[in-house]
Coordinates of C-alpha atoms and ligand atoms in Angstrom, one line a residue:
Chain I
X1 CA 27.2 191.6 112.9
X2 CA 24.3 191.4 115.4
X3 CA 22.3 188.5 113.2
X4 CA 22.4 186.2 116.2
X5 CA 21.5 188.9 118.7
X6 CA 18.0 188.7 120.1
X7 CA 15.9 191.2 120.7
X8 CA 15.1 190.1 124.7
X9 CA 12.5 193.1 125.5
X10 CA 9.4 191.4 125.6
X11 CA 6.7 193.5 126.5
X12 CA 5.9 196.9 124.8
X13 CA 2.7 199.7 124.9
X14 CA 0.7 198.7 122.0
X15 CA -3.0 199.8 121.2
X16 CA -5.5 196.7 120.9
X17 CA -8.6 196.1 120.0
X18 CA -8.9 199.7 120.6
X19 CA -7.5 199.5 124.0
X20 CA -4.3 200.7 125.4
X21 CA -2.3 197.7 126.7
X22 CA 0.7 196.3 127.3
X23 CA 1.8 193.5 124.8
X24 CA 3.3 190.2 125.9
X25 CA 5.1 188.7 122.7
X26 CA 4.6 185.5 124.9
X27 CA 1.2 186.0 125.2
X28 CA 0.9 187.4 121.8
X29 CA 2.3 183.8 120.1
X30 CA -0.4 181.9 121.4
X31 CA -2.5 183.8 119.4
X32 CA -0.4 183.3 115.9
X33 CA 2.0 185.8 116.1
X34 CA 5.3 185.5 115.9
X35 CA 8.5 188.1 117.0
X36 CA 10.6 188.4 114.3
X37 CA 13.9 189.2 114.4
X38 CA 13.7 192.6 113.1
X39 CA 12.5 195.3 116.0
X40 CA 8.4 195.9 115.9
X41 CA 8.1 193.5 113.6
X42 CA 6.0 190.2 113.5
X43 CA 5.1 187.5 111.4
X44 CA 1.2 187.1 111.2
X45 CA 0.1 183.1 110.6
X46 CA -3.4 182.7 109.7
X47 CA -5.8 179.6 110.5
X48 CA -6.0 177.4 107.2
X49 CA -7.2 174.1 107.7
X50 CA -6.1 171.8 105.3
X51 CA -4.5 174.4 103.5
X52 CA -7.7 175.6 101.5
X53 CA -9.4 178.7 100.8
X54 CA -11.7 179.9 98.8
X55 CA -10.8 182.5 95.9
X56 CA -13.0 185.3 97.5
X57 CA -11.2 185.2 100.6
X58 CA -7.5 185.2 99.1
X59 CA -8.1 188.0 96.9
X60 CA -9.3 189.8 100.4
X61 CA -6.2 188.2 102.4
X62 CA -3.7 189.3 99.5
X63 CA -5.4 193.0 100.0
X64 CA -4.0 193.0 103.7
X65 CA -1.2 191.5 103.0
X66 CA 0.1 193.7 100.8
X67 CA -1.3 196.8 102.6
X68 CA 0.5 195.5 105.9
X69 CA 3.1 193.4 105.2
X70 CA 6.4 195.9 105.6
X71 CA 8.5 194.0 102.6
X72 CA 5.2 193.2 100.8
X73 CA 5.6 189.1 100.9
X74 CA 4.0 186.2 102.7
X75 CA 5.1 182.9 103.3
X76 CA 3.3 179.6 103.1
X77 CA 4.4 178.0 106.0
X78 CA 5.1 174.0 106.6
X79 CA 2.2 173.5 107.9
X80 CA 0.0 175.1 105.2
X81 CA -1.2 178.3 106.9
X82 CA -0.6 181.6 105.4
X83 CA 2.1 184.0 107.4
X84 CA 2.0 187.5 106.6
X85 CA 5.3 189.0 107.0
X86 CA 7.0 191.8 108.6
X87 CA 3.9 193.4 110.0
X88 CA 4.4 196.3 112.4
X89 CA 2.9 196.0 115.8
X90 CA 1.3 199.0 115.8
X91 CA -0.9 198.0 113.1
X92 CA -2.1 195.1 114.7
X93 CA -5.4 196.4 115.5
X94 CA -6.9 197.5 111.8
X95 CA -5.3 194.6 110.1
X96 CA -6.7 192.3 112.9
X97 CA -9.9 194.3 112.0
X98 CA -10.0 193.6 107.9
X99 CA -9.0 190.1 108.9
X100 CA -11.9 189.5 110.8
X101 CA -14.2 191.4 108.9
X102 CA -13.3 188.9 106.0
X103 CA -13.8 185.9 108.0
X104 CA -10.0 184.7 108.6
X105 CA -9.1 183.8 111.4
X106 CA -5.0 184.2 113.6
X107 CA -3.8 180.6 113.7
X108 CA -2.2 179.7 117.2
X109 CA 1.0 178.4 119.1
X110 CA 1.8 176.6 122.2
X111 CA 0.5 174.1 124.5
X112 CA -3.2 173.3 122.7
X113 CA -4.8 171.9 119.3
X114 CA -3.1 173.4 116.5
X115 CA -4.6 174.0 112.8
X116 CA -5.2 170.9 111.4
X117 CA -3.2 169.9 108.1
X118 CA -4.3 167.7 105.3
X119 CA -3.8 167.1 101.8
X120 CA -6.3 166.8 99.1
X121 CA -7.7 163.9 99.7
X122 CA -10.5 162.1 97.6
X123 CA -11.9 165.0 96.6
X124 CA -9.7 165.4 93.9
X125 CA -6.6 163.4 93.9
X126 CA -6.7 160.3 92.5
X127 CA -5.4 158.1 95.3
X128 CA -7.1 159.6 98.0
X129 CA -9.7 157.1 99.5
X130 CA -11.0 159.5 102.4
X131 CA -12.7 162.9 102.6
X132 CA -9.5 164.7 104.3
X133 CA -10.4 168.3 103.7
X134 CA -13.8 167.6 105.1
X135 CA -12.3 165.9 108.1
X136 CA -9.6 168.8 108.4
X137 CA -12.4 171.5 108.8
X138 CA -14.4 169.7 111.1
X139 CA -11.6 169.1 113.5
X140 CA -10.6 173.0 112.9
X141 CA -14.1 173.6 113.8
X142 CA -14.8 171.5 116.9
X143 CA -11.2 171.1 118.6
X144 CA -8.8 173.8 117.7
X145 CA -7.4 175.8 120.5
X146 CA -8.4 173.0 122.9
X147 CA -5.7 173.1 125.8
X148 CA -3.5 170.5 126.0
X149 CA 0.3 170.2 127.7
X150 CA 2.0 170.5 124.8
X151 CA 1.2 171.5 121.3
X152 CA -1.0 168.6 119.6
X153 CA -1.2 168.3 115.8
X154 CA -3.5 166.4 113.8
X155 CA -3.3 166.1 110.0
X156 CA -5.4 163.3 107.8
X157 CA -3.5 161.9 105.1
X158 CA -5.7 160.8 101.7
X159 CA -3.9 157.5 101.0
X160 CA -0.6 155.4 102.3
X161 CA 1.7 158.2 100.3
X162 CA 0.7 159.7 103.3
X163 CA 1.7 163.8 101.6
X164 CA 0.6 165.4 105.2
X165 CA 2.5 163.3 106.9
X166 CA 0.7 161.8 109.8
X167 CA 3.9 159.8 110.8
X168 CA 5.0 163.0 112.1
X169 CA 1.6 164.0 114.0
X170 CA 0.7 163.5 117.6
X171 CA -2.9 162.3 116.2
X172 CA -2.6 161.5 112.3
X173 CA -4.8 159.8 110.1
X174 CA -4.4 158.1 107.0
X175 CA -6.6 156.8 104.6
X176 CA -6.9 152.9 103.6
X177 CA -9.4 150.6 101.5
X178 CA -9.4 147.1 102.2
X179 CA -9.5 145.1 99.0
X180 CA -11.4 142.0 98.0
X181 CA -11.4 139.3 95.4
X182 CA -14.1 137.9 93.8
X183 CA -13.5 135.0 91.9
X184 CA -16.1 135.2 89.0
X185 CA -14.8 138.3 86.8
X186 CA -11.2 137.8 86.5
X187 CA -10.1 136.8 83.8
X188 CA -5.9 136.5 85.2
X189 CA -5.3 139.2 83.2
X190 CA -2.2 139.6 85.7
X191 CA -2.3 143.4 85.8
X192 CA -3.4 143.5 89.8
X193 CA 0.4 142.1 90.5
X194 CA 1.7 144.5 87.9
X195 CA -0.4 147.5 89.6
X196 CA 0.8 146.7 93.3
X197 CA 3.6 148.2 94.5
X198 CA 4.1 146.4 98.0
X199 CA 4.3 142.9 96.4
X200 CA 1.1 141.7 98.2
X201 CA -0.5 140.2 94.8
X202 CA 1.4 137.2 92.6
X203 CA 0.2 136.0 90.1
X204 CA -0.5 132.2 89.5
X205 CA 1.3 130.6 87.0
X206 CA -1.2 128.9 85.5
X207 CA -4.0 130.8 85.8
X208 CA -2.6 134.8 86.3
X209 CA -5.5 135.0 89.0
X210 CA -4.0 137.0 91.9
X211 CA -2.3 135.2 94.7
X212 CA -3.1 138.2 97.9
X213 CA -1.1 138.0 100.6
X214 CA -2.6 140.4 103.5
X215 CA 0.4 140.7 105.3
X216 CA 2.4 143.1 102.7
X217 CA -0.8 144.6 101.9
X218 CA -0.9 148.4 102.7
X219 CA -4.4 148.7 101.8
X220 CA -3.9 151.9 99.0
X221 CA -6.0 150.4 96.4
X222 CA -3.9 150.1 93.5
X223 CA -4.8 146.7 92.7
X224 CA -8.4 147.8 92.6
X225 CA -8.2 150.5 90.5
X226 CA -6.1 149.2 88.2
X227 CA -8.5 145.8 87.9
X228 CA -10.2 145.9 84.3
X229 CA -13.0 143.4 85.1
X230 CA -13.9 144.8 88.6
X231 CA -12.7 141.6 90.2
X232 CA -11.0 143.6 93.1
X233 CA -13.4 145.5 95.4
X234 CA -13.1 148.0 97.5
X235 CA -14.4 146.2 101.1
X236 CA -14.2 148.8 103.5
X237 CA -12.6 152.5 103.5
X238 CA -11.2 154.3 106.8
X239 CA -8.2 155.5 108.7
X240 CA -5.4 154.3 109.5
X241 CA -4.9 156.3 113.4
X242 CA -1.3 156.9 114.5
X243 CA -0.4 158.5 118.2
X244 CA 2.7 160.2 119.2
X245 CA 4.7 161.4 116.3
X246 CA 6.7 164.7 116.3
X247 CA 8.7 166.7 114.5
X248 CA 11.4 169.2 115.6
X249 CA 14.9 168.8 117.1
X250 CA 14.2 165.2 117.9
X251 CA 11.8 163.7 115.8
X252 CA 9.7 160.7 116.4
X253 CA 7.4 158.4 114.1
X254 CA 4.3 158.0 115.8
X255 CA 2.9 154.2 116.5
X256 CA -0.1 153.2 114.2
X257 CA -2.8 152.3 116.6
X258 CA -5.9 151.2 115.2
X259 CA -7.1 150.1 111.1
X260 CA -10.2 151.1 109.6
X261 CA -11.6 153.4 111.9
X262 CA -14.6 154.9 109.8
X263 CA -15.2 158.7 109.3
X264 CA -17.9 158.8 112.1
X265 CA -15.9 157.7 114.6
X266 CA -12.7 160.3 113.8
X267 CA -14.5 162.8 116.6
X268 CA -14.7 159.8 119.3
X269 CA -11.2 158.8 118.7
X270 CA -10.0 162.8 118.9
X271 CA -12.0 163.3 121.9
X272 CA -10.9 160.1 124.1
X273 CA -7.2 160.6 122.8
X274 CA -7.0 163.7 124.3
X275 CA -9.1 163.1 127.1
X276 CA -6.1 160.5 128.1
X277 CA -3.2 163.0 127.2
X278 CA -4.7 165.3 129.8
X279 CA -5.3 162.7 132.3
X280 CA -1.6 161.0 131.7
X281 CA 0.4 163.3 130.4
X282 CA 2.0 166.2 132.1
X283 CA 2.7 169.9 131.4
X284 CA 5.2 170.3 128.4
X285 CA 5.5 166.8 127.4
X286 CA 4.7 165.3 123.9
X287 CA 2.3 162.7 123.5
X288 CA 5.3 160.5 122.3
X289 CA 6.8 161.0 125.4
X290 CA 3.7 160.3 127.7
X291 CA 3.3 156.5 125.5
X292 CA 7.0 155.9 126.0
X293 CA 6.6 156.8 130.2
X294 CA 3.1 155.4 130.8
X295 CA 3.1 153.1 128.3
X296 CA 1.1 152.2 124.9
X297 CA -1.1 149.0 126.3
X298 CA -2.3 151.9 128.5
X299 CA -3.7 154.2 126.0
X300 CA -4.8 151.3 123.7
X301 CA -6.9 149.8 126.8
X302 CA -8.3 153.4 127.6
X303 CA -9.3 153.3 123.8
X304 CA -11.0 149.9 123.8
X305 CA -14.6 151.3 123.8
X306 CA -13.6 153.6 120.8
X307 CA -11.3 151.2 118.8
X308 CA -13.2 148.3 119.7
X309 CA -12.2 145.3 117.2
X310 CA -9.6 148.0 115.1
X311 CA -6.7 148.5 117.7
X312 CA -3.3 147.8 116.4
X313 CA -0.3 146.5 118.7
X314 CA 1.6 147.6 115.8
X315 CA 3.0 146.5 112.5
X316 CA 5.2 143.8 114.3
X317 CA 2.8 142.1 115.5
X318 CA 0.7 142.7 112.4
X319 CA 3.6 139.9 110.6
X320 CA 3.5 137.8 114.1
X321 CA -0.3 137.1 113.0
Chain Z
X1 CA -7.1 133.7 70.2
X2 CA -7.6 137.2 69.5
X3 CA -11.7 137.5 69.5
X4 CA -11.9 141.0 69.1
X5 CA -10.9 143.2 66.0
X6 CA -9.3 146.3 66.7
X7 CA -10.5 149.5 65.1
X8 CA -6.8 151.2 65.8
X9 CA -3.4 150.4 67.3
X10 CA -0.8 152.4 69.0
X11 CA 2.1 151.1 70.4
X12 CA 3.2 153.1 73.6
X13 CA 6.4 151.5 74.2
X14 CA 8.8 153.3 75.4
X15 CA 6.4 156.3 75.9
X16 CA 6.7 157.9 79.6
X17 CA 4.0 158.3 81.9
X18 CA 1.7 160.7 81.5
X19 CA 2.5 161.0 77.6
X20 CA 1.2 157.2 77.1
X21 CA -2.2 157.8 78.5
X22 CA -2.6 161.4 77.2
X23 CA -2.0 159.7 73.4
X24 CA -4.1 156.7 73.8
X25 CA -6.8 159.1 75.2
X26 CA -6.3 161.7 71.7
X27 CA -6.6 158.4 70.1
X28 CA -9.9 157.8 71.8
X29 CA -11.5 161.0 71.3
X30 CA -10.9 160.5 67.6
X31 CA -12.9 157.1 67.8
X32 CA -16.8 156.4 68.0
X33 CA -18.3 154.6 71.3
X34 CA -18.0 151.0 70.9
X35 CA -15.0 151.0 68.6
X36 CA -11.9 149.2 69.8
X37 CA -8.5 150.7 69.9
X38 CA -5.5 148.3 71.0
X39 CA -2.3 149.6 72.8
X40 CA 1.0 148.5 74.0
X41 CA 2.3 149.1 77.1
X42 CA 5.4 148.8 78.8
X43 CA 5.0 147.1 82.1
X44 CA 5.9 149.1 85.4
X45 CA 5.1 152.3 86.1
X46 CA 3.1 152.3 82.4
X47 CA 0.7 148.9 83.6
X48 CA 0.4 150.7 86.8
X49 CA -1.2 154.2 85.6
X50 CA -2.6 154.1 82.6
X51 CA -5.2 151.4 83.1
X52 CA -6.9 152.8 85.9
X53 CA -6.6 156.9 84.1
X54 CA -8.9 154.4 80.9
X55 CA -11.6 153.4 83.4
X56 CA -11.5 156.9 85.5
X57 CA -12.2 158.0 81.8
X58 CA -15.3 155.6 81.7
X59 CA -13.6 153.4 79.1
X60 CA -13.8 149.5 79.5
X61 CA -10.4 147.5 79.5
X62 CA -11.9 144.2 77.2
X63 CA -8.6 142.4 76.9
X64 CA -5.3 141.9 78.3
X65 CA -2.4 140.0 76.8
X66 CA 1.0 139.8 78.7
X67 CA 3.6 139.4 76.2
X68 CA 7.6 138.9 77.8
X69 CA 7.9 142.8 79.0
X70 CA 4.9 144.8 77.8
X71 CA 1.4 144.1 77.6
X72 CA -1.2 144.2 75.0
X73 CA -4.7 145.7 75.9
X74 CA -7.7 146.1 74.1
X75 CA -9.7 149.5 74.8
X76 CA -13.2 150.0 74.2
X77 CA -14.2 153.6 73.9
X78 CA -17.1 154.5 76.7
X79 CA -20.1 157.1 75.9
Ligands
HEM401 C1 9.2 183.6 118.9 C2 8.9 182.4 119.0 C3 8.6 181.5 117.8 C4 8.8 181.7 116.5 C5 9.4 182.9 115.8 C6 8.4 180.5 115.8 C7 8.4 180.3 114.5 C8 8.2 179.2 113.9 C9 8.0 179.0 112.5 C10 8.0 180.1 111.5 C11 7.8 177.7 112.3 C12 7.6 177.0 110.9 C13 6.1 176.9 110.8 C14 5.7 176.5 109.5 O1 6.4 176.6 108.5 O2 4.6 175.9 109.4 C15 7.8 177.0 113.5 C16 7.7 175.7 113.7 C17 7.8 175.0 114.8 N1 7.7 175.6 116.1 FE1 7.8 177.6 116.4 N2 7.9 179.6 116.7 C18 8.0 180.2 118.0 C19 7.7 179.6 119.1 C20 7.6 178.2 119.3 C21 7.3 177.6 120.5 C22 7.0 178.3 121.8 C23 7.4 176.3 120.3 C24 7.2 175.1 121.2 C25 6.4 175.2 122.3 C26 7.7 176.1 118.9 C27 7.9 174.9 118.3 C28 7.9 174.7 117.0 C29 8.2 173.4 116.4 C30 8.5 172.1 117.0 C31 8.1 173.6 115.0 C32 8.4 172.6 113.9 C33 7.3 172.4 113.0 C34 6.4 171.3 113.4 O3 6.5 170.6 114.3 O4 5.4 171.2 112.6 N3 7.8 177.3 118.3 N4 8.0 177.9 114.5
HEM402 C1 7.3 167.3 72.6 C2 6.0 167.4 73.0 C3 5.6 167.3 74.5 C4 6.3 167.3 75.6 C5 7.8 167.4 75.8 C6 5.3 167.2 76.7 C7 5.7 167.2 78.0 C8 4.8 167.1 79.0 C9 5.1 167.1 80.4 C10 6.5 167.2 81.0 C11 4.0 167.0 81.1 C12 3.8 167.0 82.6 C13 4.0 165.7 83.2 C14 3.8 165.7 84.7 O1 3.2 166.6 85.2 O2 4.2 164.7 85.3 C15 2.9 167.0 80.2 C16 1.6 166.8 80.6 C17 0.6 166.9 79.6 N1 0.7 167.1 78.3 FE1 2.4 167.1 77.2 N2 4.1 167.2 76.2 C18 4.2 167.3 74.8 C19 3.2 167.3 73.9 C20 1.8 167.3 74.3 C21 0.8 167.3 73.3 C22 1.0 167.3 71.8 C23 -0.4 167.3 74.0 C24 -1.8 167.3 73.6 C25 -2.2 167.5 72.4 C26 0.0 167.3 75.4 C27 -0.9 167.2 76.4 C28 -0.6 167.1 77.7 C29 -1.6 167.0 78.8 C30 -3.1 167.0 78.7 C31 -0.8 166.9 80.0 C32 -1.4 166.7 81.4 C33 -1.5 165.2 81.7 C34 -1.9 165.0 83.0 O3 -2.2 165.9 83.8 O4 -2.0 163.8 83.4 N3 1.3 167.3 75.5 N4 3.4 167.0 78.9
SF4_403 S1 -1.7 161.3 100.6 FE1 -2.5 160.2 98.9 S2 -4.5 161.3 98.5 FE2 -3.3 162.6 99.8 S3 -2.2 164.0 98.3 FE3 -0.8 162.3 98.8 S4 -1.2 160.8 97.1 FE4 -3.0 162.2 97.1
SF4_404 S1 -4.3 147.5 98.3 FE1 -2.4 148.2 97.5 S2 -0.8 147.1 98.7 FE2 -2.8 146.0 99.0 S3 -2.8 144.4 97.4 FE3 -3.9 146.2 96.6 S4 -2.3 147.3 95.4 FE4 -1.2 145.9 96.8
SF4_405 S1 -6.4 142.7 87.5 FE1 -8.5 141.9 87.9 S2 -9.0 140.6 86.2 FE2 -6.8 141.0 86.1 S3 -5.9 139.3 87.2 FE3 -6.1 140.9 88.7 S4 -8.1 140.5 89.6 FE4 -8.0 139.3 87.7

């Protein structure tokens, strides 16, 4: 049995872009593609943000796929990029040809801004409160690649299900809507209480008008869209920004940081987050560990012109209040 | 003190999610604009989805009447 047996040769002849060199699997992961464990052969990930794609381009990617791939089979990986399996080396350079020529791009690994995930969002799902693809592509657009000390991972979440789990992220973001009450309309039809799930609306006894208590709230908007009078408003949408989760071996839930951060400020806080990382963090360590050795009131105070009134010390002191 | 008249009734008791809302809205499409269909719902997961799937229709939830588990709403079909 030589399962567990690695392959440790790492560099091999290969012809690239037309050019004889010598390939560094090391190198060659950075760029999306991974050794496997079967000689020559590699796994190619592609770059899809948010985990869309149009038709055209699918029918083109399940072309190469199937023309390359050794087994004929792709996987849809965890963190919704498409890996084309068990493609020989030696072929990298015309499939990397009919991927460009098609407009895909070669996802990447290692120390920079990864792919950004996200899930539906409001588009079409019918809890999503914020525009999570759009976000997803901007960010794919304007940061990955970006070098950073460690990997760094950003996904945007539509609602507080939270499917692309930014608990897990080193930069998440997760949609929330702020409710309001207006007195006038309800008619204590008692269905707001019914329709939350966190226990933040009772009823009154005597009238049925929602009693709201902000402190369980976790802003989803249940209560509003579940109101038949339109007594319950939607106030304010934004994000909900948590720093410093991880998966892996050891994983960590990140800390939410600020509440209602709008849309246009998503860039600023991606920007300034990073721009912190680089200046406090150090080569091969997670954001989670760089808040945990240089401390969150740090980053939060680096943040201030960013967050402004919307930092969070965190859900414990969110009850203290 | 029941001031509307309902066209129809259906009683979804005991009718799972997404069953209860796909009936009441065949029960709609079989109705004209401005009539009144009344349904029965189980409270729970029932009260917390199919309200809000009515108005995403572009129906308009006229009355609401809690009785011990389930509630009683009156429907009035949109355009
Ligand atoms: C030959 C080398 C490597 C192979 C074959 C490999 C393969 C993979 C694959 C297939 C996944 C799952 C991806 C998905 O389903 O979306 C994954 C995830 C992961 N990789 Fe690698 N990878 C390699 C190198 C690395 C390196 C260099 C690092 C760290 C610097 C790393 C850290 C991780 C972690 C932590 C995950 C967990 C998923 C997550 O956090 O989202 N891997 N890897
Ligand atoms: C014995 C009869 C039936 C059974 C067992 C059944 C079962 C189901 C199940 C399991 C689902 C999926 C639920 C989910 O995804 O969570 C579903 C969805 C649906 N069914 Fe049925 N169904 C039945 C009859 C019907 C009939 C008669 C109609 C229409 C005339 C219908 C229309 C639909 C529609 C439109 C959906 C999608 C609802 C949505 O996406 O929200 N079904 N049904
Ligand atoms: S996080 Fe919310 S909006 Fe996004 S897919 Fe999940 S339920 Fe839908
Ligand atoms: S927003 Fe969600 S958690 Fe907050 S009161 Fe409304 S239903 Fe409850
Ligand atoms: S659902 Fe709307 S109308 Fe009914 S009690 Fe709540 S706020 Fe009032």
């Amino acid at each position: 049995m030589d399962r567990f047996i690695e392959d440790k040769t790492t560099k091999v002849p290969v012809k690239l872009e037309g050019q004889e060199k010598k390939l560094d699997f090391m190198e060659l992961k950075t760029g999306g593609f991974i050794k496997q464990r079967q000689k020559d052969l590699f796994a190619v990930r592609l770059r899809c943000p948010g985990g869309r794609m149009s038709t055209d381009k699918l029918v083109e990617v399940a072309r190469i796929a199937h023309r390359y791939s050794k087994k004929s089979v792709v996987h849809f990986s965890f963190r919704q990029s498409l890996e084309i399996l068990y493609v020989d080396y030696k072929d990298f350079d015309a499939m990397i040809g009919e991927i460009t020529k098609i407009g895909m791009k070669v996802a990447s690994c290692g120390p920079r801004v990864r792919v950004p995930t996200a899930c539906g969002g409001c588009e079409y799902n019918p809890n999503g409160l914020t525009d999570t693809q759009g976000l997803a592509d901007m960010v794919d657009k304007k940061y990955f690649g970006t070098p950073t000390h460690h990997k760094f991972k950003i996904s945007f979440s539509g609602c507080p299900i939270d499917c692309a789990r930014t608990r897990e992220m080193d930069l998440g973001f997760q949609g929330v809507v702020e409710p309001e009450w207006d007195e006038p309309p309800c008619t204590g039809c008692t269905i707001c209480s019914e329709a939350c799930k966190e226990d933040a609306i009772q009823s009154d006894p005597d009238t049925g008008k929602p009693i709201y208590d902000a402190k369980k709230c976790i802003w989803c908007g249940d209560c509003i869209r579940a109101c038949p009078t339109g007594a319950w408003r939607a106030k304010r949408y934004g994000h909900l920004v948590r720093l410093g989760g991880k998966h892996g071996r050891h994983p960590v839930e990140a800390r939410e940081v600020a509440l209602f951060v709008p849309d246009e400020k998503v860039p600023a806080v991606i920007e300034r987050t990073i721009e912190w990382y680089l200046a406090n963090g150090i080569r091969g360590e997670r954001v989670a560990k760089t808040i945990v050795r240089v401390g969150l009131d740090n980053y939060l105070k680096f943040m201030e012109p960013v967050f402004e009134g919307s930092a969070l010390v965190g859900r414990a002191e969110k009850e203290a209040v | 003190m029941s001031a509307l008249k309902a066209d129809a009734v259906l009683d979804l008791r005991g009718v799972l999610c997404p069953m209860n809302f796909v009936k009441a809205k065949l029960k709609l499409e079989g109705m004209d604009s401005g009539q009144v269909l009344e349904i029965v719902l189980d409270s729970g997961e029932p009260i917390q989805n199919v309200p809000k799937s009515i108005k995403e229709e572009g129906h308009r939830i006229v009355e609401v009447k809690k009785e011990d588990d389930h509630f009683r709403l009156k429907i009035e079909k949109g355009q």
